[in-house]
PDB file of C-alpha atoms in Angstrom:
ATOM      1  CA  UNK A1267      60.005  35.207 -13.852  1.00 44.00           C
ATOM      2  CA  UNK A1268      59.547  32.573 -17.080  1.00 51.00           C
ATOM      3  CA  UNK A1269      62.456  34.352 -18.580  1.00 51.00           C
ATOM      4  CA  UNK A1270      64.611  33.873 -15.618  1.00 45.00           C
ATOM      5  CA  UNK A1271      64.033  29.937 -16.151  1.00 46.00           C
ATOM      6  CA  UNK A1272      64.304  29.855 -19.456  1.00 53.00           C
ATOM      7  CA  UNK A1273      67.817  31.614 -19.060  1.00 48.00           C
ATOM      8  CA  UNK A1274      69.185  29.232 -16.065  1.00 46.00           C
ATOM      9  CA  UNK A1275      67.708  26.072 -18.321  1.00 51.00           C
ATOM     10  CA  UNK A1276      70.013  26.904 -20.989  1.00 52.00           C
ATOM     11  CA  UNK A1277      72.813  28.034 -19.007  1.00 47.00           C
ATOM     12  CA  UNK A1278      72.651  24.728 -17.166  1.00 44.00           C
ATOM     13  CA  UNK A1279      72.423  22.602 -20.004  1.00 45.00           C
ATOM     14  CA  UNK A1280      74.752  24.759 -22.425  1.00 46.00           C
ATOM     15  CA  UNK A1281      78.659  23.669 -22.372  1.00 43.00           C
ATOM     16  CA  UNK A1282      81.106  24.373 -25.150  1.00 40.00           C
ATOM     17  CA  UNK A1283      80.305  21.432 -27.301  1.00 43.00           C
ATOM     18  CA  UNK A1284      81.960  20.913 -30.814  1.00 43.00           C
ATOM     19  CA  UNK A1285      80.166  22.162 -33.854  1.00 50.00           C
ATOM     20  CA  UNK A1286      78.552  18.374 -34.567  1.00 65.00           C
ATOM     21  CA  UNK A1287      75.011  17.496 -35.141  1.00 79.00           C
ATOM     22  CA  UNK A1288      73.419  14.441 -32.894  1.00 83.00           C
ATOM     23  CA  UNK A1289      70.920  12.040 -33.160  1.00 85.00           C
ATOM     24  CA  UNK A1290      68.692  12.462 -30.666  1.00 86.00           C
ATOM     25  CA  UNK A1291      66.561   9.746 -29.120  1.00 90.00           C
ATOM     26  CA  UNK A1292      63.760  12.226 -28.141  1.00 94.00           C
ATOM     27  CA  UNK A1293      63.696  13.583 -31.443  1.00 95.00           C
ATOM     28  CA  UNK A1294      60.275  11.718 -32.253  1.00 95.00           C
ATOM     29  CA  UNK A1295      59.023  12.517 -29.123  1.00 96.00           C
ATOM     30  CA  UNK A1296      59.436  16.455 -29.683  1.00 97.00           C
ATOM     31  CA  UNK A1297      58.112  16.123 -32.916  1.00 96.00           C
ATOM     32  CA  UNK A1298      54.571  14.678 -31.840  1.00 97.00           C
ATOM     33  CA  UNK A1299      54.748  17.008 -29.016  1.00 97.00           C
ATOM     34  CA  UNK A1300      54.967  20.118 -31.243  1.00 97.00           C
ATOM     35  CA  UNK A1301      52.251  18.450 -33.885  1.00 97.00           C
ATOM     36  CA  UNK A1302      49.968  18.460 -30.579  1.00 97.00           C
ATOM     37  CA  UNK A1303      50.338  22.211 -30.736  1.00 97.00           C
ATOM     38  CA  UNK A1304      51.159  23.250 -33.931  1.00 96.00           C
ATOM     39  CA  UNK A1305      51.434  21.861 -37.617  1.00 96.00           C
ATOM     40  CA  UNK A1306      54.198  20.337 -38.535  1.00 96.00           C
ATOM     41  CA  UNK A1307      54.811  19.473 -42.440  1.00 95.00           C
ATOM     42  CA  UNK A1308      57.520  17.194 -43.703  1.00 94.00           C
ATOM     43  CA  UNK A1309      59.461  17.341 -47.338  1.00 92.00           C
ATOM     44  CA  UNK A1310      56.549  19.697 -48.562  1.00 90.00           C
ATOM     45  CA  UNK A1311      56.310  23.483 -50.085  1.00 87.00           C
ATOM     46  CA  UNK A1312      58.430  26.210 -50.927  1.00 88.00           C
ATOM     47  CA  UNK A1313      60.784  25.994 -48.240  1.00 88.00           C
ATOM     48  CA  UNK A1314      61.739  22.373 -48.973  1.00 91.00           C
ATOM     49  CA  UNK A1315      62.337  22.948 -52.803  1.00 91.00           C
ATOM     50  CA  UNK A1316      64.859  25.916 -52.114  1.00 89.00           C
ATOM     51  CA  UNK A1317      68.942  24.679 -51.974  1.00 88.00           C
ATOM     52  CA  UNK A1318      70.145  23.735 -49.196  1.00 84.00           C
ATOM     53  CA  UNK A1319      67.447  24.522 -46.959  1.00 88.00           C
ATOM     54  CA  UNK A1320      66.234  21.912 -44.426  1.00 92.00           C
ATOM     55  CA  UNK A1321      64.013  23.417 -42.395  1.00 94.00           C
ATOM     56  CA  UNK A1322      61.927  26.307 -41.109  1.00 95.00           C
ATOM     57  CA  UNK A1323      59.199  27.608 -38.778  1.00 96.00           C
ATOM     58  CA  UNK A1324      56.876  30.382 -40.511  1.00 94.00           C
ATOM     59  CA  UNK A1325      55.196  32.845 -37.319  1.00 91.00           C
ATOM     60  CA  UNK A1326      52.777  33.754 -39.496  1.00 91.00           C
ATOM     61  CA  UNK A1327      51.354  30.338 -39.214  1.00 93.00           C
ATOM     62  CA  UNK A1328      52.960  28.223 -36.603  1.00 93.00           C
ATOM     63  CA  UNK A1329      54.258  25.884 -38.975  1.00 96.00           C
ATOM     64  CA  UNK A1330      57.546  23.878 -38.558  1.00 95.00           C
ATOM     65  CA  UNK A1331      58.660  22.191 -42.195  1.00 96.00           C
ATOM     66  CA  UNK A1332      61.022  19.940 -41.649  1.00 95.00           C
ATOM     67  CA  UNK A1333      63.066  18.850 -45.080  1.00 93.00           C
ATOM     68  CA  UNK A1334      65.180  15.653 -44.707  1.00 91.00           C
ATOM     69  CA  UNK A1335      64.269  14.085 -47.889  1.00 84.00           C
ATOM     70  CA  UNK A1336      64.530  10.211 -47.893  1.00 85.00           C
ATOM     71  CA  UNK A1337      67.012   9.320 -45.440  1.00 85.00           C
ATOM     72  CA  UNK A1338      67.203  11.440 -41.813  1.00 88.00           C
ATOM     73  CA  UNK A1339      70.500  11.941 -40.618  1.00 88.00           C
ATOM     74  CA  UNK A1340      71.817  13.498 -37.439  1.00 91.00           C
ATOM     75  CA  UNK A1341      71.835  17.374 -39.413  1.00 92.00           C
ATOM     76  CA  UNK A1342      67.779  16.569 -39.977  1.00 93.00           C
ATOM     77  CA  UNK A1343      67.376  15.786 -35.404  1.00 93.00           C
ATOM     78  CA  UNK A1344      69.894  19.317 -35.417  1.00 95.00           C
ATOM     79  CA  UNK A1345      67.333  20.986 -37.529  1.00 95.00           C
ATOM     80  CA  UNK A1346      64.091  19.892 -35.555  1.00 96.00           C
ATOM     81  CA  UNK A1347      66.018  21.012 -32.012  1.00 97.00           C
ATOM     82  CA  UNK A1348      66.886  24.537 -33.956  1.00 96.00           C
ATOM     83  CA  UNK A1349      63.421  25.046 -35.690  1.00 97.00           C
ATOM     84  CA  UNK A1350      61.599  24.022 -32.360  1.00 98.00           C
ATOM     85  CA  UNK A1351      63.453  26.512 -30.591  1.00 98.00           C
ATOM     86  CA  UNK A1352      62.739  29.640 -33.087  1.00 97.00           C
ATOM     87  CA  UNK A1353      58.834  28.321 -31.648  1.00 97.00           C
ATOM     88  CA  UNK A1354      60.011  28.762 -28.493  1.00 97.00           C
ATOM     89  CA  UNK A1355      60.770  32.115 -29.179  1.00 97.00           C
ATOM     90  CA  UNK A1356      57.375  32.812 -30.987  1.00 95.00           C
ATOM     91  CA  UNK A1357      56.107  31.598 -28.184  1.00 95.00           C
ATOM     92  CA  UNK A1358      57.958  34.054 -25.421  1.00 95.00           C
ATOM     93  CA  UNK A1359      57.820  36.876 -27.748  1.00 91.00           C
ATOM     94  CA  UNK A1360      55.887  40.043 -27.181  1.00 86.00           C
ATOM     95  CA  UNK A1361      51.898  40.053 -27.951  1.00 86.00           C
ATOM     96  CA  UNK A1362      51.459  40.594 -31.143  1.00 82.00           C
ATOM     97  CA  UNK A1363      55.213  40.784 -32.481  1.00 85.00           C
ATOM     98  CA  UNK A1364      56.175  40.531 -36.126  1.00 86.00           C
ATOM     99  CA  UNK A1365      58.839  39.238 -36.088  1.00 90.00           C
ATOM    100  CA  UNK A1366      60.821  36.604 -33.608  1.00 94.00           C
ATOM    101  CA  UNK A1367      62.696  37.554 -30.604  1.00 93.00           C
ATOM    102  CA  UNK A1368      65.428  35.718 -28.835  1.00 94.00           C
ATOM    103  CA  UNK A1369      64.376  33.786 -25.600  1.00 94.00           C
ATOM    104  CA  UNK A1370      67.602  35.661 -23.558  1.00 94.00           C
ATOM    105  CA  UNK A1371      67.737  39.412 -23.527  1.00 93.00           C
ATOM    106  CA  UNK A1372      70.349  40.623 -26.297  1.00 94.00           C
ATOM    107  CA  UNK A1373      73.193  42.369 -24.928  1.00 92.00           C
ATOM    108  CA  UNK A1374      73.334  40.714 -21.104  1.00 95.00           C
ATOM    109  CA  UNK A1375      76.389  39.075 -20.199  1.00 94.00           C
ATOM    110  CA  UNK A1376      74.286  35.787 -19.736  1.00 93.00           C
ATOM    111  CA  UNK A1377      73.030  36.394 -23.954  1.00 93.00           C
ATOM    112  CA  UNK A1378      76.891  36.970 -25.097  1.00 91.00           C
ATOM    113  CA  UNK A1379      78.674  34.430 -22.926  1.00 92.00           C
ATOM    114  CA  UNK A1380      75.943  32.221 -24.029  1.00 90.00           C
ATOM    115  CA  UNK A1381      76.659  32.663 -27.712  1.00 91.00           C
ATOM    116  CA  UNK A1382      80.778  33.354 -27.298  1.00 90.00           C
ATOM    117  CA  UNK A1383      80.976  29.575 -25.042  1.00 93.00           C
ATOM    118  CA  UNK A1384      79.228  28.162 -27.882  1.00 93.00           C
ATOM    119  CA  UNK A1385      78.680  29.622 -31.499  1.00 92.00           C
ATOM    120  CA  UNK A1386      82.440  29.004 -33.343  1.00 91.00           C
ATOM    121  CA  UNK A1387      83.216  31.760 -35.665  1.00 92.00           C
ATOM    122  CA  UNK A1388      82.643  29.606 -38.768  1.00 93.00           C
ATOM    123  CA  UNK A1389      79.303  29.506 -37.729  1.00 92.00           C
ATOM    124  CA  UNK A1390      78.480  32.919 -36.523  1.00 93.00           C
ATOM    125  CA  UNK A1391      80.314  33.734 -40.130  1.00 95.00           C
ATOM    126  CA  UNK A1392      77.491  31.543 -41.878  1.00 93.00           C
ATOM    127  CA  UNK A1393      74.950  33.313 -39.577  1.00 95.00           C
ATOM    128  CA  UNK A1394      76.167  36.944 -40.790  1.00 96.00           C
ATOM    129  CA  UNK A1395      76.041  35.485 -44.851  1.00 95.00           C
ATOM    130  CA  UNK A1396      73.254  33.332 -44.625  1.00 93.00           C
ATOM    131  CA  UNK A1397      70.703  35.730 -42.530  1.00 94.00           C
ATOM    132  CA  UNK A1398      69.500  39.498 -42.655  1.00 96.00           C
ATOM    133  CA  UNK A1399      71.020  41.127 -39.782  1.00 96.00           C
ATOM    134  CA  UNK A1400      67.781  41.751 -38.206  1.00 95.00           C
ATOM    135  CA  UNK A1401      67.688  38.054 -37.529  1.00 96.00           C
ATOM    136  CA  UNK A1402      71.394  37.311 -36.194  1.00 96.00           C
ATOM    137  CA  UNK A1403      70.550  37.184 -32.481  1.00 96.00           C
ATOM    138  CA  UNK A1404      67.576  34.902 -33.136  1.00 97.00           C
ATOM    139  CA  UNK A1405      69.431  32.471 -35.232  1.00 96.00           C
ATOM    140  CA  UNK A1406      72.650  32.784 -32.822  1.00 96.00           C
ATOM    141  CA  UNK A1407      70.133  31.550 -30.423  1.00 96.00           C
ATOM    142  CA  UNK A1408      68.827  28.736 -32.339  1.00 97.00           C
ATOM    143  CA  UNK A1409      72.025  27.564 -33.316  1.00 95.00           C
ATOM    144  CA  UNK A1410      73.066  27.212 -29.913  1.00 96.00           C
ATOM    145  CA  UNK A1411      70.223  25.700 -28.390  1.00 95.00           C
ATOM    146  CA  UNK A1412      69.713  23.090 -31.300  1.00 95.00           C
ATOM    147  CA  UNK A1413      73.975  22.429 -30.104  1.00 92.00           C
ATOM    148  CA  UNK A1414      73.645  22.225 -26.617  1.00 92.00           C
ATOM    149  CA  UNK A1415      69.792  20.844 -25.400  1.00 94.00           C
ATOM    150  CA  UNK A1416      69.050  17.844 -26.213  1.00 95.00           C
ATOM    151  CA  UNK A1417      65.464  17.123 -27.687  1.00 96.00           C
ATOM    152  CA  UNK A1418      64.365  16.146 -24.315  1.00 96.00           C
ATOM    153  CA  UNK A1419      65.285  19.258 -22.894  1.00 97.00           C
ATOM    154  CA  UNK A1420      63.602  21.509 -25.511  1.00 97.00           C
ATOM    155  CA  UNK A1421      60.819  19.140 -25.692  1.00 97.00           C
ATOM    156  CA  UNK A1422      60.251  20.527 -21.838  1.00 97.00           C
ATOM    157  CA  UNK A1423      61.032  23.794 -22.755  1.00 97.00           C
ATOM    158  CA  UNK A1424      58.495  23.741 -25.262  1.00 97.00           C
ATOM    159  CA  UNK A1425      55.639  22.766 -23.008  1.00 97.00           C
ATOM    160  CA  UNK A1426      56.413  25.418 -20.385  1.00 97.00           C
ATOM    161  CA  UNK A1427      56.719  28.132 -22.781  1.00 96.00           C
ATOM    162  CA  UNK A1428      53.460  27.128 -25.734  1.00 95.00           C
ATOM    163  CA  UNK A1429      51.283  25.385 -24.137  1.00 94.00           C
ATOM    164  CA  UNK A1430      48.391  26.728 -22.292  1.00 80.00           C
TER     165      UNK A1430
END
């Protein structure tokens, strides 16, 4: 039944949106939100020294890092939406799973019209050579979530899906 919502919310919301990152007014707001629930780390550990990574959210831990070094931009309020989401799918992932699962069922027309209306292939490209392929459908997701909900609407999403 959750998953059913969870699939209409981001169908409604989702529209073919150009490949830009936003600044998000609710971005703060998400952010506390998640630190309610989680830990949240900023410019700190192994994740923010590597190249060109700006974020990430470890399962074994429940810990979003968040990298946007002195100055946030709209790419850093991209990267909270994405990372939040990948909880989101900790969150609505089997008991005791390894590993993270996306939120809509791989290979349902609603997954793949989802990801064709809204990943371009220049991203999907930097998907397949920046990801094992065990994690493609899970970062597909991400992608498109952190492109088409605002923070408000994850922010929501959140709540209904981690917190008791």
């Amino acid at each position: 039944m959750f998953n059913k919502f969870i699939t209409a919310a981001v169908a409604a919301f989702s529209v073919a949106l150009p490949a830009t990152a936003t600044i998000q007014p609710g971005t703060p707001d998400l952010i506390r939100t998640v630190a309610e629930h989680m830990t949240v780390v900023f410019n700190k550990g192994a994740t923010c020294a590597k190249p060109g990574v700006v974020g990430s959210y470890q399962l074994s831990n429940k810990t979003l890092t968040l990298c946007p070094g002195l100055e946030v931009t709209a790419d850093d309020h991209d990267t909270v939406r994405h990372e939040v989401w990948h909880a989101i799918q900790h969150c609505l992932s089997s008991p005791g799973a390894r590993s993270l699962e996306p939120v809509i069922e791989v290979g349902t027309k609603e997954y793949w019209d989802l990801v064709a209306d809204n990943l371009s292939i220049k991203q999907a490209k930097f998907i397949q050579d920046s990801y094992p392929e065990r994690a493609w459908h899970v970062e597909n997701e991400a992608f498109v979530a952190a492109a088409t909900l605002t923070s408000s609407q994850i922010e929501d999403i959140f709540i209904d899906s981690c917190v008791d």
